[in-house]
Amino acid sequence: MTDSAETVFDLLIVGAGINGAGLARDAAGRGLKVLIVDQGDIAAATSSTSTKLIHGGLRYLEHYAFGLVRESLAERETLLAIAPHLAHEQRFVIPHTPAQRPRWMIRLGLALYDGLASGSSLKRAEALTLPGTPWGAPLRAEFTHGFAYSDLATDDARLTLLNAVSAAQLGAQVMPRTTLVGARREGGEWRAVLQGADGAQQECAARILVNAAGPWTVEVRKAIVGDAGPESLRLVKGSHLVVPKLYEGNQAYLLQNDDGRIVFVIPFEDAFSLVGTTEVPLAAPDAAPQIDAAEADYLCSVVGRFFQAPLVPSQAVWSYAGIRALYNAGDDGKGSASAVSREYRLTVDGGAGEAPLLSIFGGKLTTYRHLAERVLDRLKPWLPGLRPTWSAGVHLPGGGLGKSGLAGLLLELARRYPRLSPDLLHALARRHGTLAARVLGQAQTEEELGGHFGGGLYAAEVDYMIAHEWARTEEDILWRRTKCGLKTDEVARGRLADYLKMKERITAAS
Ligand SMILES: Cc1cc2nc3c(=O)[nH]c(=O)nc-3n(C[C@H](O)[C@H](O)[C@H](O)COP(=O)(O)OP(=O)(O)OC[C@H]3O[C@@H](n4cnc5c(N)ncnc54)[C@H](O)[C@@H]3O)c2cc1C
């Protein structure tokens, strides 16, 4: 920590997933002194392993979760406005099967979805006749009817990261690779024990502790107050496969399997399709969840049920798994995970005169910004004079694209960097928005960007990510801050590893 031992933070946030990072941004922007720690990298856990959709959750309508859907759809519009470089409209095709609800009912559901998103800038839903259309082309001939609707696709890890970057710009201290190992109340404050990756421990003081530990929320609560508390989570592993592009076109597919579960197939990183997800109940959080053979077979079988071309697990070039932490609202834990509420719950421990502990149970990527506002609302009694909400109207770093949007930024970059390839400029614009020019600096040619590590990743961007985005390892860079890992080979990865070691030696020596 750079502050003196005397610093008392207003808020110590445990967990730099989307909920912790979004809260750090909001709170720092309201003038609070914020410290946020994560035991791993920013977004190392669930917030880099989602399906990467900012969505209302069409299927939650089936559970009459209208409040959640409305909140999510409003956030969809807000996030498109504040992070237009990280979020784009994604059209989804739903092939209709006889096992689904009748077509008239689905049409009604989609009209309700559009209605709950009143004022949305996205295209409205429509019914489709599939044969002879590009949307029907990859599907088996039996699928003659379907629907199309819109949501947003995003980059979950970068969305989280840019919230942390923004928080730091607003004065928050961001400490990845730092674990909260315990905390105690003392003199109306929290004394928390933090442990760095090297095992060294330090203490810090905070007026309020926020437990945003996602799947570890119950464990962190136990470490702090000694018991699990009345609230519980259902932990459900969800896995994805990334395979070479399954079809031409920008549309995604929502495939409703005969078992009632939904599998998405979504265009991913230009040359790939993302297929997911599964639902495997877990008894405890797993630090490194992975897809298992049965899940991979399941995803491939659902694709095979709808698409003409069969898919087998060996076609996958990458896979990842994350853990949904679903708030257990009185559910006996036995029903389908799809049916468990995606609503979140905030609890506050601490009596009069005691420092409060606020814990976040559940939630979605989509609702993180609004969740942060609600957390600060709950904490108002301890934060007299708290400044008003602000985060809905201010771009995330790099998001100020202006009226001409990403296309305008690309034109501007092409004018300033005529000798760099359009593909590289496009990738940088998507990752960094208007900050792409800061990544490129004075470089005019690819040679001037330094060593190339494959997949359009150059030393200049790696240096930027180390200096401004807390990147340290190959994994941080190849799989979270970028997805260049999909396009690099062993040799290039080895060069990156050597480069990072060299940078570490220089930092240690300076
Ligand atoms: C398969 C899958 C698909 C999903 N798809 C979508 C989707 O398309 N759209 C959507 O809106 N939502 C989606 N979600 C839900 C969404 O991803 C999560 O709700 C969200 O990422 C949770 O964020 P979080 O910050 O609460 O948790 P996390 O991202 O898990 O962050 C918690 C952090 O706490 C840290 N931590 C834990 N213990 C400690 C400690 N003692 N000290 C320091 N740090 C600690 C962890 O390292 C971790 O980084 C999906 C989830 C899954 C699993």
Coordinates of C-alpha atoms and ligand atoms in Angstrom, one line a residue:
M1 CA 0.0 0.0 0.0
T2 CA 1.3 3.4 -0.8
D3 CA -0.6 5.2 2.0
S4 CA 0.9 5.5 5.4
A5 CA -0.1 3.1 8.1
E6 CA -2.4 5.7 9.5
T7 CA -4.7 5.9 6.4
V8 CA -8.2 4.7 7.2
F9 CA -10.1 3.7 4.1
D10 CA -13.8 4.4 3.8
L11 CA -14.3 1.2 1.9
L12 CA -12.2 -1.9 1.7
I13 CA -13.6 -4.1 -1.1
V14 CA -12.6 -7.8 -1.2
G15 CA -12.8 -9.1 -4.7
A16 CA -12.0 -7.3 -8.0
G17 CA -14.5 -9.1 -10.2
I18 CA -17.1 -7.0 -11.9
N19 CA -19.1 -6.3 -8.7
G20 CA -16.1 -5.2 -6.7
A21 CA -14.4 -3.2 -9.5
G22 CA -17.7 -1.5 -10.4
L23 CA -18.3 -0.5 -6.8
A24 CA -14.7 0.8 -6.5
R25 CA -15.3 3.0 -9.5
D26 CA -18.6 4.4 -8.2
A27 CA -17.4 4.9 -4.7
A28 CA -14.1 6.6 -5.7
G29 CA -16.0 8.9 -8.0
R30 CA -18.1 10.0 -5.0
G31 CA -15.0 11.0 -3.1
L32 CA -14.6 7.9 -0.9
K33 CA -11.2 6.6 0.0
V34 CA -11.3 3.1 -1.5
L35 CA -9.0 0.1 -1.4
I36 CA -9.9 -2.9 -3.5
V37 CA -7.9 -6.2 -3.2
D38 CA -8.1 -9.4 -5.2
Q39 CA -6.3 -12.7 -4.4
G40 CA -5.6 -13.1 -8.1
D41 CA -5.6 -10.9 -11.2
I42 CA -8.5 -8.4 -11.9
A43 CA -11.4 -10.4 -13.2
A44 CA -9.5 -13.7 -12.7
A45 CA -12.6 -15.6 -11.6
T46 CA -16.2 -15.5 -12.8
S47 CA -15.9 -12.1 -14.4
S48 CA -13.7 -13.4 -17.2
T49 CA -15.5 -16.7 -17.7
S50 CA -19.0 -15.7 -18.5
T51 CA -20.9 -16.0 -21.7
K52 CA -20.0 -12.3 -22.2
L53 CA -23.5 -11.0 -22.8
I54 CA -25.1 -7.8 -21.5
H55 CA -28.6 -9.0 -21.6
G56 CA -32.0 -8.7 -20.0
G57 CA -32.2 -12.5 -19.7
L58 CA -35.0 -13.5 -22.1
R59 CA -35.5 -16.8 -20.2
Y60 CA -35.9 -15.1 -16.9
L61 CA -39.3 -14.0 -18.2
E62 CA -40.4 -17.6 -17.9
H63 CA -39.8 -17.2 -14.1
Y64 CA -41.7 -13.9 -14.0
A65 CA -38.5 -12.1 -13.0
F66 CA -39.8 -8.9 -14.6
G67 CA -38.0 -6.6 -12.1
L68 CA -34.7 -8.2 -12.9
V69 CA -35.3 -8.2 -16.6
R70 CA -36.3 -4.5 -16.6
E71 CA -33.3 -3.5 -14.5
S72 CA -31.0 -5.5 -16.8
L73 CA -32.4 -4.0 -20.0
A74 CA -32.0 -0.5 -18.6
E75 CA -28.4 -1.3 -17.8
R76 CA -27.9 -2.8 -21.3
E77 CA -28.7 0.7 -22.7
T78 CA -26.5 2.4 -20.1
L79 CA -23.5 0.2 -20.7
L80 CA -23.8 0.6 -24.5
A81 CA -23.6 4.4 -23.9
I82 CA -20.7 4.4 -21.5
A83 CA -18.6 1.6 -23.0
P84 CA -19.4 1.5 -26.7
H85 CA -15.9 0.1 -27.5
L86 CA -16.6 -2.9 -25.3
A87 CA -20.2 -3.6 -26.1
H88 CA -21.9 -4.2 -29.4
E89 CA -25.4 -5.2 -30.5
Q90 CA -25.6 -8.9 -31.1
R91 CA -28.5 -10.4 -33.1
F92 CA -29.7 -13.8 -31.9
V93 CA -31.6 -16.3 -33.9
I94 CA -33.8 -18.8 -32.1
P95 CA -34.7 -21.8 -34.2
H96 CA -38.1 -23.0 -33.2
T97 CA -38.6 -26.7 -32.2
P98 CA -41.9 -28.5 -31.5
A99 CA -40.7 -29.1 -27.9
Q100 CA -40.7 -25.3 -27.3
R101 CA -43.7 -23.2 -26.4
P102 CA -45.9 -22.4 -29.3
R103 CA -44.7 -19.7 -31.8
W104 CA -47.4 -17.3 -30.8
M105 CA -46.3 -17.4 -27.2
I106 CA -42.7 -16.9 -28.0
R107 CA -43.6 -13.9 -30.2
L108 CA -45.5 -12.5 -27.2
G109 CA -42.6 -13.1 -24.9
L110 CA -40.2 -11.3 -27.3
A111 CA -42.7 -8.4 -27.6
L112 CA -42.7 -8.2 -23.8
Y113 CA -38.9 -8.2 -23.8
D114 CA -38.8 -5.3 -26.2
G115 CA -41.6 -3.6 -24.2
L116 CA -39.6 -3.9 -21.0
A117 CA -36.7 -2.2 -22.8
S118 CA -38.8 0.7 -23.8
G119 CA -36.7 3.4 -25.5
S120 CA -33.9 0.9 -26.4
S121 CA -31.7 1.7 -29.4
L122 CA -31.5 -2.0 -30.3
K123 CA -33.4 -3.6 -33.1
R124 CA -36.8 -5.1 -32.2
A125 CA -37.5 -8.8 -32.3
E126 CA -39.0 -10.4 -35.4
A127 CA -40.4 -13.7 -36.6
L128 CA -38.3 -15.5 -39.2
T129 CA -38.9 -18.0 -42.0
L130 CA -35.5 -19.7 -42.1
P131 CA -35.1 -21.7 -45.3
G132 CA -33.2 -19.8 -48.0
T133 CA -31.9 -17.2 -45.6
P134 CA -28.3 -16.7 -44.3
W135 CA -29.7 -17.3 -40.8
G136 CA -31.2 -20.6 -41.7
A137 CA -28.2 -21.7 -43.8
P138 CA -26.1 -23.5 -41.1
L139 CA -29.2 -25.1 -39.6
R140 CA -30.7 -28.5 -40.3
A141 CA -33.5 -28.4 -42.8
E142 CA -36.2 -29.3 -40.2
F143 CA -35.9 -25.8 -38.7
T144 CA -38.2 -23.8 -40.8
H145 CA -39.3 -21.1 -38.4
G146 CA -37.6 -19.0 -35.8
F147 CA -37.2 -15.6 -34.3
A148 CA -34.5 -12.9 -34.0
Y149 CA -33.9 -10.6 -31.2
S150 CA -31.1 -8.4 -29.9
D151 CA -28.9 -8.1 -26.8
L152 CA -25.3 -6.9 -26.4
A153 CA -22.0 -8.9 -26.6
T154 CA -19.1 -7.7 -24.5
D155 CA -15.6 -8.4 -23.3
D156 CA -16.3 -9.3 -19.6
A157 CA -12.6 -9.2 -18.5
R158 CA -11.9 -5.8 -20.1
L159 CA -15.2 -4.4 -18.8
T160 CA -14.1 -5.4 -15.3
L161 CA -10.6 -4.1 -15.9
L162 CA -11.7 -0.7 -17.1
N163 CA -13.8 -0.3 -14.1
A164 CA -10.7 -0.9 -12.0
V165 CA -8.7 1.5 -14.2
S166 CA -11.3 4.2 -13.8
A167 CA -11.5 3.6 -10.0
A168 CA -7.7 4.0 -9.8
Q169 CA -7.9 7.2 -11.9
L170 CA -10.4 8.5 -9.4
G171 CA -8.1 7.8 -6.5
A172 CA -8.8 4.2 -5.5
Q173 CA -6.0 1.9 -4.5
V174 CA -6.2 -1.3 -6.6
M175 CA -4.2 -4.3 -5.3
P176 CA -4.4 -7.5 -7.3
R177 CA -2.6 -10.6 -6.1
T178 CA -3.5 -9.6 -2.5
T179 CA -5.6 -11.9 -0.3
L180 CA -7.8 -10.8 2.6
V181 CA -6.9 -13.5 5.2
G182 CA -8.8 -12.0 8.2
A183 CA -10.3 -8.9 9.7
R184 CA -11.4 -7.8 13.1
R185 CA -13.4 -4.9 14.5
E186 CA -11.4 -2.5 16.6
G187 CA -12.5 1.0 17.9
G188 CA -15.4 1.3 15.4
E189 CA -13.2 0.3 12.4
W190 CA -12.0 -2.8 10.7
R191 CA -8.4 -4.0 10.9
A192 CA -7.9 -6.2 8.0
V193 CA -4.9 -8.5 7.3
L194 CA -3.8 -8.6 3.7
Q195 CA -1.3 -11.1 2.2
G196 CA 0.7 -10.4 -0.9
A197 CA 1.7 -13.1 -3.5
D198 CA 5.1 -13.3 -1.7
G199 CA 3.4 -14.3 1.5
A200 CA 4.1 -11.0 3.3
Q201 CA 1.3 -9.7 5.4
Q202 CA 0.2 -6.2 6.2
E203 CA -2.6 -4.6 8.1
C204 CA -4.9 -1.9 7.0
A205 CA -7.8 0.0 8.6
A206 CA -11.2 0.7 7.0
R207 CA -14.5 2.0 8.2
I208 CA -16.6 -0.4 6.0
L209 CA -15.7 -3.8 4.6
V210 CA -17.4 -5.0 1.4
N211 CA -17.4 -8.7 0.6
A212 CA -17.5 -8.9 -3.2
A213 CA -15.9 -12.3 -3.4
G214 CA -18.3 -13.9 -5.8
P215 CA -18.2 -17.7 -5.3
W216 CA -16.1 -17.2 -2.2
T217 CA -18.5 -14.8 -0.5
V218 CA -19.5 -17.3 2.2
E219 CA -15.8 -18.3 2.9
V220 CA -14.7 -14.7 3.1
R221 CA -17.6 -14.0 5.5
K222 CA -16.4 -16.9 7.7
A223 CA -12.9 -15.6 7.7
I224 CA -14.2 -12.2 8.8
V225 CA -17.0 -12.8 11.3
G226 CA -16.4 -16.4 12.1
D227 CA -19.7 -17.9 10.8
A228 CA -21.3 -18.5 7.4
G229 CA -24.4 -16.4 8.3
P230 CA -28.0 -17.2 7.3
E231 CA -27.5 -16.5 3.5
S232 CA -26.3 -19.2 1.2
L233 CA -25.1 -19.6 -2.4
R234 CA -25.6 -22.3 -4.9
L235 CA -22.4 -22.8 -6.9
V236 CA -22.9 -24.0 -10.4
K237 CA -20.0 -24.5 -12.9
G238 CA -20.7 -23.4 -16.4
S239 CA -18.3 -24.2 -19.2
H240 CA -17.7 -22.9 -22.8
L241 CA -15.9 -24.3 -25.8
V242 CA -14.3 -22.0 -28.4
V243 CA -14.2 -23.6 -31.8
P244 CA -13.2 -22.4 -35.3
K245 CA -16.1 -20.4 -36.7
L246 CA -19.1 -22.7 -37.3
Y247 CA -20.8 -20.6 -40.0
E248 CA -20.6 -17.3 -41.9
G249 CA -22.4 -14.2 -40.7
N250 CA -22.6 -12.1 -37.6
Q251 CA -25.7 -13.7 -36.0
A252 CA -25.6 -15.7 -32.8
Y253 CA -27.9 -18.6 -32.0
L254 CA -29.9 -19.4 -28.9
L255 CA -30.5 -23.1 -29.0
Q256 CA -33.1 -24.4 -26.7
N257 CA -32.3 -28.1 -26.1
D258 CA -35.0 -30.7 -25.6
D259 CA -34.1 -30.8 -21.9
G260 CA -35.1 -27.2 -21.6
R261 CA -31.6 -25.9 -21.2
I262 CA -30.2 -23.1 -23.4
V263 CA -26.9 -23.2 -25.3
F264 CA -25.6 -20.1 -27.1
V265 CA -23.4 -20.1 -30.2
I266 CA -21.9 -16.6 -30.5
P267 CA -19.4 -15.2 -33.0
F268 CA -16.1 -14.7 -31.1
E269 CA -12.9 -12.9 -31.9
D270 CA -13.5 -12.9 -35.7
A271 CA -12.5 -16.4 -36.5
F272 CA -14.2 -18.4 -33.8
S273 CA -17.5 -19.4 -32.3
L274 CA -18.2 -19.5 -28.6
V275 CA -20.4 -22.3 -27.4
G276 CA -21.9 -22.4 -23.9
T277 CA -22.9 -23.1 -21.3
T278 CA -23.4 -26.1 -19.0
E279 CA -24.6 -26.4 -15.4
V280 CA -22.7 -28.6 -13.0
P281 CA -23.5 -28.2 -9.3
L282 CA -20.4 -27.7 -7.1
A283 CA -20.2 -28.3 -3.3
A284 CA -17.4 -25.7 -2.8
P285 CA -15.7 -23.0 -4.9
D286 CA -13.0 -24.3 -7.2
A287 CA -10.1 -21.9 -7.9
A288 CA -9.4 -23.3 -11.3
P289 CA -12.6 -24.9 -12.7
Q290 CA -12.3 -26.7 -16.0
I291 CA -14.7 -28.2 -18.5
D292 CA -15.0 -31.9 -18.2
A293 CA -15.6 -34.5 -21.0
A294 CA -19.3 -34.9 -20.3
E295 CA -19.8 -31.1 -20.5
A296 CA -17.9 -30.9 -23.8
D297 CA -19.9 -33.8 -25.2
Y298 CA -23.2 -32.1 -24.1
L299 CA -22.3 -28.8 -25.8
C300 CA -21.4 -30.6 -29.0
S301 CA -24.5 -32.7 -29.0
V302 CA -26.7 -29.6 -28.7
V303 CA -24.9 -28.0 -31.6
G304 CA -25.3 -31.2 -33.6
R305 CA -29.0 -31.3 -32.8
F306 CA -29.5 -27.9 -34.6
F307 CA -26.6 -27.4 -37.0
Q308 CA -26.0 -29.4 -40.2
A309 CA -22.3 -29.8 -39.5
P310 CA -21.5 -32.0 -36.5
L311 CA -19.2 -30.7 -33.8
V312 CA -16.8 -32.8 -31.8
P313 CA -14.9 -31.8 -28.7
S314 CA -11.5 -32.2 -30.4
Q315 CA -12.4 -29.3 -32.7
A316 CA -12.1 -26.9 -29.7
V317 CA -9.1 -24.6 -29.7
W318 CA -9.9 -23.3 -26.2
S319 CA -12.3 -23.9 -23.3
Y320 CA -13.0 -22.1 -20.1
A321 CA -15.2 -22.6 -17.1
G322 CA -16.6 -20.3 -14.4
I323 CA -18.7 -20.6 -11.3
R324 CA -22.1 -19.0 -11.0
A325 CA -22.7 -17.9 -7.5
L326 CA -26.5 -18.0 -7.3
Y327 CA -28.3 -16.5 -4.4
N328 CA -30.2 -19.2 -2.7
A329 CA -33.5 -17.6 -1.9
G330 CA -35.1 -20.4 0.1
D331 CA -34.5 -22.9 -2.7
D332 CA -33.8 -26.4 -1.5
G333 CA -30.8 -26.6 -3.8
K334 CA -32.3 -29.4 -5.8
G335 CA -34.1 -27.7 -8.6
S336 CA -32.7 -26.7 -11.9
A337 CA -30.0 -24.0 -11.7
S338 CA -31.6 -22.3 -14.7
A339 CA -34.6 -21.6 -12.5
V340 CA -32.7 -20.2 -9.6
S341 CA -33.0 -16.4 -9.3
R342 CA -30.3 -14.2 -10.8
E343 CA -31.4 -11.5 -8.4
Y344 CA -28.7 -10.4 -6.0
R345 CA -29.0 -9.9 -2.3
L346 CA -27.0 -7.4 -0.1
T347 CA -26.7 -8.1 3.6
V348 CA -25.2 -5.9 6.2
D349 CA -23.7 -7.2 9.5
G350 CA -22.9 -4.9 12.3
G351 CA -25.0 -3.4 15.1
A352 CA -25.1 0.2 16.3
G353 CA -21.6 1.7 16.6
E354 CA -20.0 -1.3 14.9
A355 CA -18.1 -1.1 11.6
P356 CA -20.4 -2.7 9.0
L357 CA -19.7 -5.7 6.7
L358 CA -21.7 -5.6 3.5
S359 CA -21.8 -8.9 1.6
I360 CA -23.0 -9.3 -2.0
F361 CA -24.7 -12.6 -2.9
G362 CA -25.3 -13.4 -6.5
G363 CA -25.8 -11.0 -9.4
K364 CA -25.0 -10.8 -13.1
L365 CA -22.3 -9.1 -15.1
T366 CA -25.1 -7.0 -16.7
T367 CA -26.3 -5.5 -13.4
Y368 CA -23.0 -4.6 -11.8
R369 CA -23.3 -0.8 -12.2
H370 CA -26.7 -0.6 -10.7
L371 CA -25.7 -3.1 -8.0
A372 CA -22.9 -0.6 -7.0
E373 CA -25.4 2.1 -6.6
R374 CA -27.6 -0.1 -4.4
V375 CA -24.6 -1.0 -2.3
L376 CA -23.8 2.6 -1.6
D377 CA -27.5 3.3 -0.9
R378 CA -27.4 0.6 1.7
L379 CA -24.3 2.1 3.2
K380 CA -25.6 5.7 3.4
P381 CA -26.2 5.6 7.2
W382 CA -22.4 5.1 7.6
L383 CA -21.6 7.6 4.8
P384 CA -23.2 10.9 5.7
G385 CA -22.9 13.5 2.9
L386 CA -22.4 10.8 0.2
R387 CA -22.3 12.4 -3.2
P388 CA -25.1 11.5 -5.7
T389 CA -24.9 8.8 -8.2
W390 CA -22.9 9.6 -11.3
S391 CA -21.6 6.4 -13.1
A392 CA -24.5 6.1 -15.6
G393 CA -23.4 9.2 -17.4
V394 CA -19.7 9.0 -17.6
H395 CA -17.7 6.8 -20.1
L396 CA -15.5 4.1 -19.0
P397 CA -11.8 4.8 -20.0
G398 CA -11.5 4.9 -23.8
G399 CA -15.3 5.0 -24.3
G400 CA -15.7 8.5 -25.5
L401 CA -16.1 7.6 -29.1
G402 CA -18.5 10.4 -30.0
K403 CA -21.3 10.3 -32.5
S404 CA -19.3 8.5 -35.2
G405 CA -18.7 5.5 -32.9
L406 CA -16.2 2.8 -33.5
A407 CA -16.2 3.5 -37.3
G408 CA -15.2 7.1 -36.7
L409 CA -12.4 6.0 -34.3
L410 CA -11.1 3.6 -36.9
L411 CA -11.0 6.3 -39.6
E412 CA -9.1 8.6 -37.2
L413 CA -6.6 5.8 -36.3
A414 CA -6.2 4.9 -40.0
R415 CA -5.4 8.6 -40.8
R416 CA -2.9 8.9 -37.9
Y417 CA -1.3 5.5 -38.5
P418 CA -1.6 4.8 -42.2
R419 CA 1.2 2.2 -42.2
L420 CA -0.4 0.0 -39.6
S421 CA -2.7 -2.8 -40.7
P422 CA -6.5 -2.2 -40.4
D423 CA -6.9 -5.5 -38.5
L424 CA -4.4 -4.3 -35.9
L425 CA -6.1 -0.9 -35.6
H426 CA -9.5 -2.6 -35.3
A427 CA -8.3 -5.0 -32.5
L428 CA -6.7 -2.1 -30.6
A429 CA -9.8 0.1 -31.0
R430 CA -12.0 -2.6 -29.6
R431 CA -9.7 -3.3 -26.7
H432 CA -8.8 0.3 -25.8
G433 CA -11.3 2.6 -27.5
T434 CA -9.9 6.1 -27.8
L435 CA -6.9 5.0 -25.7
A436 CA -5.6 3.0 -28.6
A437 CA -3.5 6.0 -29.7
R438 CA -1.9 6.1 -26.3
V439 CA -1.0 2.4 -26.7
L440 CA 0.5 3.1 -30.2
G441 CA 2.3 6.3 -29.2
Q442 CA 4.7 7.6 -31.8
A443 CA 5.0 4.2 -33.6
Q444 CA 4.2 4.3 -37.3
T445 CA 5.2 0.8 -38.3
E446 CA 4.8 -2.6 -36.8
E447 CA 8.6 -2.8 -36.3
E448 CA 8.3 0.4 -34.2
L449 CA 5.8 -1.4 -31.9
G450 CA 8.6 -3.7 -30.7
G451 CA 8.6 -7.5 -30.6
H452 CA 5.6 -9.4 -32.0
F453 CA 4.2 -12.2 -29.8
G454 CA 1.6 -13.4 -32.4
G455 CA -2.0 -12.7 -32.9
G456 CA -1.4 -8.9 -33.4
L457 CA 0.1 -8.5 -29.9
Y458 CA 3.2 -6.3 -29.8
A459 CA 5.6 -5.2 -27.1
A460 CA 4.1 -1.7 -27.1
E461 CA 0.7 -3.0 -26.0
V462 CA 2.3 -5.4 -23.5
D463 CA 4.2 -2.5 -22.0
Y464 CA 1.0 -0.5 -21.8
M465 CA -0.8 -3.3 -20.0
I466 CA 2.0 -3.7 -17.5
A467 CA 2.1 0.1 -16.8
H468 CA -1.6 0.9 -16.8
E469 CA -3.5 -2.4 -16.4
W470 CA -1.6 -4.3 -13.6
A471 CA -0.7 -7.1 -16.1
R472 CA 2.1 -9.5 -14.9
T473 CA 1.8 -12.9 -16.4
E474 CA 1.2 -14.4 -19.9
E475 CA -2.2 -15.5 -18.8
D476 CA -3.1 -11.9 -17.7
I477 CA -2.2 -10.7 -21.2
L478 CA -3.1 -13.6 -23.6
W479 CA -6.4 -14.6 -22.0
R480 CA -7.8 -11.7 -20.1
R481 CA -6.7 -8.3 -21.3
T482 CA -6.7 -9.7 -24.9
K483 CA -7.7 -13.0 -26.4
C484 CA -4.5 -13.1 -28.5
G485 CA -3.8 -16.5 -26.9
L486 CA -6.2 -17.9 -29.6
K487 CA -3.8 -16.8 -32.3
T488 CA -0.4 -17.4 -30.8
D489 CA 1.8 -20.5 -30.9
E490 CA 4.2 -22.1 -28.4
V491 CA 7.2 -20.2 -29.8
A492 CA 5.5 -16.8 -29.6
R493 CA 4.3 -17.6 -26.1
G494 CA 7.8 -18.5 -25.1
R495 CA 9.0 -15.1 -26.4
L496 CA 6.3 -13.4 -24.4
A497 CA 7.3 -15.3 -21.3
D498 CA 11.0 -14.2 -21.8
Y499 CA 9.9 -10.6 -22.4
L500 CA 7.9 -10.5 -19.2
K501 CA 10.8 -12.0 -17.2
M502 CA 13.1 -9.3 -18.6
K503 CA 10.6 -6.6 -17.7
E504 CA 10.3 -8.0 -14.2
R505 CA 14.1 -8.0 -13.8
I506 CA 14.2 -4.3 -14.9
T507 CA 11.4 -3.4 -12.5
A508 CA 13.1 -5.2 -9.6
A509 CA 16.5 -3.5 -10.3
S510 CA 15.0 0.0 -10.6
Ligands
LIG1 C1 -20.7 -19.7 -17.1 C2 -21.2 -18.4 -16.7 C3 -21.8 -17.6 -17.7 C4 -22.3 -16.3 -17.4 N1 -22.8 -15.5 -18.3 C5 -23.2 -14.2 -18.0 C6 -23.7 -13.4 -19.1 O1 -23.6 -13.7 -20.2 N2 -24.1 -12.2 -18.7 C7 -24.2 -11.8 -17.4 O2 -24.7 -10.7 -17.1 N3 -23.8 -12.6 -16.4 C8 -23.3 -13.8 -16.7 N4 -22.8 -14.6 -15.7 C9 -22.8 -14.1 -14.3 C10 -21.6 -13.2 -14.1 O3 -20.4 -13.6 -14.8 C11 -21.3 -13.1 -12.6 O4 -22.4 -12.7 -12.0 C12 -20.2 -12.0 -12.3 O5 -19.1 -12.2 -13.1 C13 -19.9 -12.1 -10.8 O6 -18.9 -11.1 -10.5 P1 -18.4 -11.0 -9.0 O7 -17.6 -9.8 -9.0 O8 -19.5 -11.1 -8.0 O9 -17.5 -12.4 -8.8 P2 -16.1 -12.8 -9.4 O10 -15.8 -12.3 -10.7 O11 -15.9 -14.2 -9.2 O12 -15.1 -12.0 -8.4 C14 -14.9 -12.4 -7.1 C15 -13.4 -12.1 -6.8 O13 -13.1 -12.2 -5.4 C16 -11.8 -12.7 -5.3 N5 -11.6 -13.2 -3.9 C17 -12.2 -14.2 -3.4 N6 -11.8 -14.4 -2.1 C18 -10.9 -13.4 -1.9 C19 -10.1 -13.1 -0.8 N7 -10.1 -13.7 0.4 N8 -9.2 -12.0 -0.9 C20 -9.2 -11.3 -2.0 N9 -9.9 -11.6 -3.1 C21 -10.8 -12.6 -3.0 C22 -11.6 -13.7 -6.4 O14 -10.3 -13.9 -6.8 C23 -12.5 -13.1 -7.5 O15 -11.7 -12.4 -8.5 C24 -22.2 -15.8 -16.0 C25 -21.6 -16.6 -15.1 C26 -21.1 -17.9 -15.4 C27 -20.4 -18.7 -14.4

